[in-house]
Short mmCIF file of N, CA and C in Angstrom, two decimals:
data_model
loop_
_atom_site.label_atom_id
_atom_site.label_comp_id
_atom_site.label_asym_id
_atom_site.label_seq_id
_atom_site.Cartn_x
_atom_site.Cartn_y
_atom_site.Cartn_z
N VAL A 708 -14.23 8.64 -8.61
CA VAL A 708 -13.75 8.82 -7.26
C VAL A 708 -12.71 9.94 -7.22
N VAL A 709 -11.82 9.96 -8.20
CA VAL A 709 -10.79 10.99 -8.23
C VAL A 709 -11.43 12.36 -8.42
N LYS A 710 -12.43 12.45 -9.28
CA LYS A 710 -13.13 13.73 -9.49
C LYS A 710 -13.79 14.21 -8.20
N LEU A 711 -14.40 13.30 -7.46
CA LEU A 711 -15.01 13.67 -6.18
C LEU A 711 -13.95 14.15 -5.20
N PHE A 712 -12.79 13.49 -5.19
CA PHE A 712 -11.69 13.92 -4.33
C PHE A 712 -11.25 15.33 -4.69
N GLU A 713 -11.11 15.58 -5.98
CA GLU A 713 -10.72 16.92 -6.43
C GLU A 713 -11.77 17.95 -6.03
N GLN A 714 -13.04 17.60 -6.15
CA GLN A 714 -14.12 18.50 -5.77
C GLN A 714 -14.07 18.80 -4.27
N MET A 715 -13.80 17.78 -3.47
CA MET A 715 -13.65 17.98 -2.04
C MET A 715 -12.55 18.99 -1.75
N GLN A 716 -11.43 18.84 -2.45
CA GLN A 716 -10.31 19.75 -2.26
C GLN A 716 -10.71 21.18 -2.59
N LEU A 717 -11.42 21.35 -3.71
CA LEU A 717 -11.85 22.68 -4.12
C LEU A 717 -12.81 23.32 -3.12
N GLU A 718 -13.63 22.49 -2.49
CA GLU A 718 -14.62 23.00 -1.55
C GLU A 718 -14.09 23.07 -0.12
N GLY A 719 -12.83 22.70 0.07
CA GLY A 719 -12.23 22.80 1.40
C GLY A 719 -12.65 21.71 2.37
N VAL A 720 -13.19 20.61 1.85
CA VAL A 720 -13.59 19.49 2.69
C VAL A 720 -12.35 18.64 2.96
N GLU A 721 -12.08 18.41 4.23
CA GLU A 721 -10.90 17.64 4.62
C GLU A 721 -11.15 16.14 4.41
N PRO A 722 -10.31 15.47 3.63
CA PRO A 722 -10.46 14.02 3.46
C PRO A 722 -10.03 13.28 4.73
N ASN A 723 -10.60 12.10 4.94
CA ASN A 723 -10.18 11.27 6.07
C ASN A 723 -9.58 9.98 5.52
N LYS A 724 -9.26 9.05 6.40
CA LYS A 724 -8.60 7.82 5.96
C LYS A 724 -9.45 7.04 4.96
N PHE A 725 -10.76 7.07 5.11
CA PHE A 725 -11.63 6.34 4.19
C PHE A 725 -11.62 6.97 2.80
N THR A 726 -11.55 8.30 2.76
CA THR A 726 -11.46 9.00 1.48
C THR A 726 -10.19 8.60 0.75
N PHE A 727 -9.06 8.63 1.47
CA PHE A 727 -7.79 8.29 0.85
C PHE A 727 -7.77 6.85 0.36
N ILE A 728 -8.30 5.95 1.15
CA ILE A 728 -8.33 4.54 0.75
C ILE A 728 -9.14 4.37 -0.53
N ALA A 729 -10.29 5.04 -0.60
CA ALA A 729 -11.13 4.94 -1.80
C ALA A 729 -10.42 5.47 -3.03
N VAL A 730 -9.74 6.59 -2.90
CA VAL A 730 -9.03 7.17 -4.04
C VAL A 730 -7.85 6.29 -4.43
N LEU A 731 -7.12 5.78 -3.45
CA LEU A 731 -5.95 4.94 -3.75
C LEU A 731 -6.33 3.67 -4.49
N THR A 732 -7.51 3.12 -4.23
CA THR A 732 -7.92 1.88 -4.91
C THR A 732 -8.16 2.10 -6.40
N THR A 733 -8.35 3.36 -6.81
CA THR A 733 -8.56 3.63 -8.23
C THR A 733 -7.25 3.74 -9.01
N CYS A 734 -6.14 3.82 -8.31
CA CYS A 734 -4.84 3.96 -8.96
C CYS A 734 -4.30 2.58 -9.33
N VAL A 735 -4.37 2.26 -10.61
CA VAL A 735 -3.90 0.97 -11.09
C VAL A 735 -3.13 1.21 -12.39
N GLY A 736 -1.95 0.66 -12.46
CA GLY A 736 -1.15 0.78 -13.67
C GLY A 736 -0.15 1.91 -13.59
N GLN A 737 0.88 1.80 -14.43
CA GLN A 737 1.97 2.77 -14.45
C GLN A 737 1.47 4.20 -14.65
N GLU A 738 0.40 4.36 -15.43
CA GLU A 738 -0.11 5.70 -15.71
C GLU A 738 -0.71 6.37 -14.48
N SER A 739 -1.00 5.62 -13.45
CA SER A 739 -1.58 6.17 -12.21
C SER A 739 -0.54 6.43 -11.13
N LEU A 740 0.72 6.13 -11.40
CA LEU A 740 1.75 6.24 -10.37
C LEU A 740 1.90 7.68 -9.87
N GLN A 741 1.89 8.64 -10.77
CA GLN A 741 2.03 10.05 -10.35
C GLN A 741 0.84 10.48 -9.50
N LEU A 742 -0.37 10.08 -9.90
CA LEU A 742 -1.56 10.40 -9.10
C LEU A 742 -1.45 9.76 -7.73
N GLY A 743 -1.01 8.53 -7.67
CA GLY A 743 -0.83 7.84 -6.40
C GLY A 743 0.16 8.55 -5.50
N ARG A 744 1.24 9.04 -6.08
CA ARG A 744 2.23 9.78 -5.29
C ARG A 744 1.65 11.10 -4.77
N LEU A 745 0.81 11.72 -5.58
CA LEU A 745 0.15 12.95 -5.15
C LEU A 745 -0.80 12.66 -3.98
N ILE A 746 -1.57 11.59 -4.08
CA ILE A 746 -2.47 11.20 -3.00
C ILE A 746 -1.66 10.87 -1.75
N HIS A 747 -0.54 10.19 -1.93
CA HIS A 747 0.35 9.87 -0.81
C HIS A 747 0.77 11.16 -0.10
N ALA A 748 1.16 12.16 -0.87
CA ALA A 748 1.55 13.44 -0.27
C ALA A 748 0.40 14.05 0.53
N HIS A 749 -0.82 13.89 0.04
CA HIS A 749 -1.99 14.38 0.78
C HIS A 749 -2.18 13.62 2.09
N THR A 750 -1.90 12.31 2.08
CA THR A 750 -2.05 11.53 3.32
C THR A 750 -1.04 11.99 4.36
N VAL A 751 0.16 12.35 3.88
CA VAL A 751 1.18 12.86 4.80
C VAL A 751 0.72 14.19 5.38
N ALA A 752 0.23 15.09 4.52
CA ALA A 752 -0.24 16.40 4.97
C ALA A 752 -1.40 16.28 5.95
N ALA A 753 -2.25 15.27 5.74
CA ALA A 753 -3.40 15.07 6.62
C ALA A 753 -3.03 14.32 7.90
N GLY A 754 -1.81 13.78 7.94
CA GLY A 754 -1.35 13.06 9.12
C GLY A 754 -1.92 11.67 9.28
N VAL A 755 -2.39 11.07 8.18
CA VAL A 755 -2.97 9.73 8.27
C VAL A 755 -2.09 8.66 7.64
N ASP A 756 -0.94 9.05 7.10
CA ASP A 756 -0.08 8.09 6.43
C ASP A 756 0.50 7.06 7.39
N SER A 757 0.53 7.37 8.68
CA SER A 757 1.07 6.44 9.66
C SER A 757 0.06 5.40 10.13
N LEU A 758 -1.21 5.55 9.74
CA LEU A 758 -2.23 4.56 10.09
C LEU A 758 -1.99 3.30 9.27
N VAL A 759 -2.07 2.15 9.90
CA VAL A 759 -1.79 0.88 9.20
C VAL A 759 -2.67 0.71 7.98
N VAL A 760 -3.95 1.00 8.10
CA VAL A 760 -4.88 0.79 6.99
C VAL A 760 -4.53 1.68 5.80
N VAL A 761 -4.08 2.90 6.05
CA VAL A 761 -3.67 3.79 4.97
C VAL A 761 -2.33 3.33 4.40
N GLY A 762 -1.40 2.95 5.27
CA GLY A 762 -0.12 2.43 4.82
C GLY A 762 -0.29 1.21 3.93
N ASN A 763 -1.18 0.31 4.34
CA ASN A 763 -1.45 -0.87 3.52
C ASN A 763 -2.00 -0.48 2.16
N SER A 764 -2.89 0.50 2.13
CA SER A 764 -3.46 0.96 0.86
C SER A 764 -2.40 1.60 -0.03
N LEU A 765 -1.47 2.31 0.58
CA LEU A 765 -0.38 2.90 -0.19
C LEU A 765 0.54 1.83 -0.76
N VAL A 766 0.88 0.84 0.03
CA VAL A 766 1.71 -0.27 -0.46
C VAL A 766 1.01 -0.97 -1.62
N HIS A 767 -0.28 -1.22 -1.44
CA HIS A 767 -1.07 -1.89 -2.49
C HIS A 767 -1.08 -1.05 -3.77
N MET A 768 -1.32 0.24 -3.63
CA MET A 768 -1.37 1.12 -4.78
C MET A 768 -0.03 1.14 -5.51
N TYR A 769 1.06 1.32 -4.75
CA TYR A 769 2.37 1.34 -5.39
C TYR A 769 2.66 0.02 -6.10
N GLY A 770 2.28 -1.08 -5.49
CA GLY A 770 2.47 -2.38 -6.12
C GLY A 770 1.68 -2.50 -7.41
N LYS A 771 0.43 -2.09 -7.41
CA LYS A 771 -0.42 -2.16 -8.60
C LYS A 771 0.07 -1.24 -9.72
N CYS A 772 0.73 -0.14 -9.33
CA CYS A 772 1.23 0.82 -10.31
C CYS A 772 2.65 0.52 -10.77
N GLY A 773 3.27 -0.52 -10.23
CA GLY A 773 4.61 -0.88 -10.63
C GLY A 773 5.71 -0.16 -9.89
N GLY A 774 5.37 0.56 -8.85
CA GLY A 774 6.36 1.28 -8.06
C GLY A 774 6.85 0.44 -6.90
N LEU A 775 7.58 -0.62 -7.20
CA LEU A 775 7.99 -1.56 -6.15
C LEU A 775 8.91 -0.93 -5.11
N GLU A 776 9.78 -0.04 -5.53
CA GLU A 776 10.66 0.62 -4.57
C GLU A 776 9.83 1.48 -3.61
N ASP A 777 8.86 2.20 -4.16
CA ASP A 777 7.96 3.00 -3.32
C ASP A 777 7.14 2.11 -2.39
N ALA A 778 6.68 0.97 -2.93
CA ALA A 778 5.90 0.03 -2.12
C ALA A 778 6.73 -0.46 -0.95
N ARG A 779 7.97 -0.85 -1.22
CA ARG A 779 8.83 -1.37 -0.16
C ARG A 779 9.17 -0.28 0.86
N ASN A 780 9.43 0.93 0.38
CA ASN A 780 9.71 2.04 1.31
C ASN A 780 8.52 2.29 2.23
N MET A 781 7.32 2.26 1.66
CA MET A 781 6.12 2.48 2.48
C MET A 781 5.93 1.32 3.45
N PHE A 782 6.12 0.10 2.98
CA PHE A 782 6.00 -1.07 3.85
C PHE A 782 6.94 -0.97 5.03
N ASP A 783 8.18 -0.55 4.76
CA ASP A 783 9.18 -0.44 5.83
C ASP A 783 8.81 0.63 6.86
N LYS A 784 7.98 1.59 6.48
CA LYS A 784 7.56 2.65 7.39
C LYS A 784 6.37 2.25 8.27
N ILE A 785 5.71 1.15 7.93
CA ILE A 785 4.55 0.71 8.73
C ILE A 785 5.08 0.11 10.02
N HIS A 786 4.76 0.74 11.14
CA HIS A 786 5.30 0.30 12.43
C HIS A 786 4.62 -0.94 12.97
N ARG A 787 3.34 -1.02 12.82
CA ARG A 787 2.58 -2.18 13.34
C ARG A 787 1.99 -2.96 12.18
N ARG A 788 2.86 -3.64 11.47
CA ARG A 788 2.40 -4.41 10.32
C ARG A 788 1.45 -5.51 10.75
N ASN A 789 0.45 -5.75 9.92
CA ASN A 789 -0.47 -6.85 10.17
C ASN A 789 -0.42 -7.80 8.97
N LEU A 790 -1.26 -8.79 8.98
CA LEU A 790 -1.26 -9.78 7.89
C LEU A 790 -1.52 -9.11 6.54
N VAL A 791 -2.41 -8.13 6.52
CA VAL A 791 -2.69 -7.43 5.26
C VAL A 791 -1.43 -6.73 4.75
N SER A 792 -0.68 -6.12 5.65
CA SER A 792 0.58 -5.46 5.26
C SER A 792 1.49 -6.43 4.53
N TRP A 793 1.67 -7.60 5.13
CA TRP A 793 2.54 -8.61 4.53
C TRP A 793 1.97 -9.12 3.22
N ASN A 794 0.67 -9.37 3.18
CA ASN A 794 0.07 -9.90 1.95
C ASN A 794 0.20 -8.93 0.78
N VAL A 795 0.02 -7.62 1.02
CA VAL A 795 0.09 -6.68 -0.10
C VAL A 795 1.52 -6.52 -0.62
N ILE A 796 2.52 -6.56 0.26
CA ILE A 796 3.89 -6.43 -0.23
C ILE A 796 4.34 -7.71 -0.93
N ILE A 797 3.95 -8.86 -0.41
CA ILE A 797 4.27 -10.13 -1.07
C ILE A 797 3.60 -10.18 -2.44
N ALA A 798 2.35 -9.76 -2.51
CA ALA A 798 1.63 -9.74 -3.80
C ALA A 798 2.30 -8.81 -4.79
N ALA A 799 2.74 -7.64 -4.32
CA ALA A 799 3.39 -6.68 -5.21
C ALA A 799 4.62 -7.30 -5.88
N TYR A 800 5.45 -7.95 -5.08
CA TYR A 800 6.66 -8.55 -5.64
C TYR A 800 6.33 -9.73 -6.55
N SER A 801 5.42 -10.59 -6.13
CA SER A 801 5.13 -11.77 -6.95
C SER A 801 4.43 -11.40 -8.25
N GLN A 802 3.55 -10.40 -8.23
CA GLN A 802 2.84 -10.00 -9.45
C GLN A 802 3.76 -9.37 -10.49
N HIS A 803 4.91 -8.89 -10.05
CA HIS A 803 5.86 -8.29 -10.98
C HIS A 803 7.03 -9.22 -11.27
N GLY A 804 6.88 -10.50 -10.89
CA GLY A 804 7.86 -11.51 -11.25
C GLY A 804 9.06 -11.63 -10.33
N PHE A 805 9.02 -10.98 -9.18
CA PHE A 805 10.12 -11.05 -8.23
C PHE A 805 9.81 -12.09 -7.15
N CYS A 806 9.71 -13.32 -7.61
CA CYS A 806 9.27 -14.41 -6.73
C CYS A 806 10.27 -14.69 -5.61
N LYS A 807 11.55 -14.56 -5.89
CA LYS A 807 12.56 -14.79 -4.86
C LYS A 807 12.38 -13.76 -3.73
N ASP A 808 12.17 -12.51 -4.10
CA ASP A 808 11.95 -11.46 -3.10
C ASP A 808 10.65 -11.71 -2.33
N ALA A 809 9.62 -12.14 -3.04
CA ALA A 809 8.35 -12.43 -2.40
C ALA A 809 8.50 -13.56 -1.38
N PHE A 810 9.25 -14.59 -1.76
CA PHE A 810 9.46 -15.71 -0.84
C PHE A 810 10.28 -15.27 0.37
N GLU A 811 11.26 -14.42 0.14
CA GLU A 811 12.07 -13.91 1.26
C GLU A 811 11.19 -13.10 2.22
N LEU A 812 10.27 -12.31 1.69
CA LEU A 812 9.34 -11.56 2.53
C LEU A 812 8.44 -12.52 3.32
N PHE A 813 8.03 -13.60 2.66
CA PHE A 813 7.22 -14.61 3.34
C PHE A 813 7.98 -15.20 4.53
N ARG A 814 9.25 -15.52 4.32
CA ARG A 814 10.05 -16.05 5.42
C ARG A 814 10.22 -15.04 6.55
N GLN A 815 10.41 -13.77 6.17
CA GLN A 815 10.53 -12.72 7.16
C GLN A 815 9.22 -12.58 7.96
N MET A 816 8.09 -12.70 7.26
CA MET A 816 6.79 -12.65 7.91
C MET A 816 6.67 -13.76 8.95
N GLN A 817 7.09 -14.95 8.59
CA GLN A 817 7.05 -16.06 9.52
C GLN A 817 7.96 -15.82 10.72
N GLN A 818 9.15 -15.28 10.47
CA GLN A 818 10.08 -14.98 11.56
C GLN A 818 9.52 -13.93 12.51
N ASP A 819 8.70 -13.03 11.97
CA ASP A 819 8.08 -12.00 12.81
C ASP A 819 6.85 -12.53 13.54
N GLY A 820 6.54 -13.81 13.34
CA GLY A 820 5.43 -14.43 14.05
C GLY A 820 4.06 -14.14 13.50
N VAL A 821 3.98 -13.69 12.25
CA VAL A 821 2.69 -13.41 11.62
C VAL A 821 2.22 -14.68 10.94
N GLN A 822 1.02 -15.11 11.27
CA GLN A 822 0.43 -16.33 10.71
C GLN A 822 -0.13 -16.05 9.32
N SER A 823 0.28 -16.83 8.34
CA SER A 823 -0.20 -16.67 6.97
C SER A 823 -1.64 -17.16 6.85
N ASP A 824 -2.28 -16.77 5.76
CA ASP A 824 -3.64 -17.25 5.47
C ASP A 824 -3.70 -17.66 4.00
N LYS A 825 -4.88 -18.00 3.54
CA LYS A 825 -5.00 -18.48 2.15
C LYS A 825 -4.65 -17.38 1.14
N ILE A 826 -4.86 -16.13 1.48
CA ILE A 826 -4.49 -15.03 0.59
C ILE A 826 -2.96 -14.97 0.42
N THR A 827 -2.24 -15.21 1.47
CA THR A 827 -0.78 -15.23 1.39
C THR A 827 -0.32 -16.24 0.35
N PHE A 828 -0.95 -17.42 0.35
CA PHE A 828 -0.53 -18.47 -0.57
C PHE A 828 -1.04 -18.24 -1.98
N ILE A 829 -2.14 -17.53 -2.14
CA ILE A 829 -2.63 -17.19 -3.47
C ILE A 829 -1.66 -16.25 -4.16
N ASN A 830 -1.05 -15.37 -3.35
CA ASN A 830 -0.09 -14.41 -3.92
C ASN A 830 1.12 -15.15 -4.42
#
């Protein structure tokens, strides 16, 4: 997927939100954090970083790569958070052992009136 993204760039093909989401899902682990940040910069340049679905993918990617501060910063920038937004940030914190922070986010989600689902509790 990353090679195809690079090829698109070389050929001048403009990526869209689906392209960015596909590339971001391949970024897993600390070794992918720099690539994820580069893709994030491309989403900003393309003007799609403000879309909830792209923001959620960025939060998820940062969480999977161990960039919790980046994940939280991106989460805080999502203006219209949905259940997926909350689930990915809660998962990021809980998967890295920050259960207290994850629980606090869960309480904040409830205060914001977002209804949890089974994925929320799996996290």
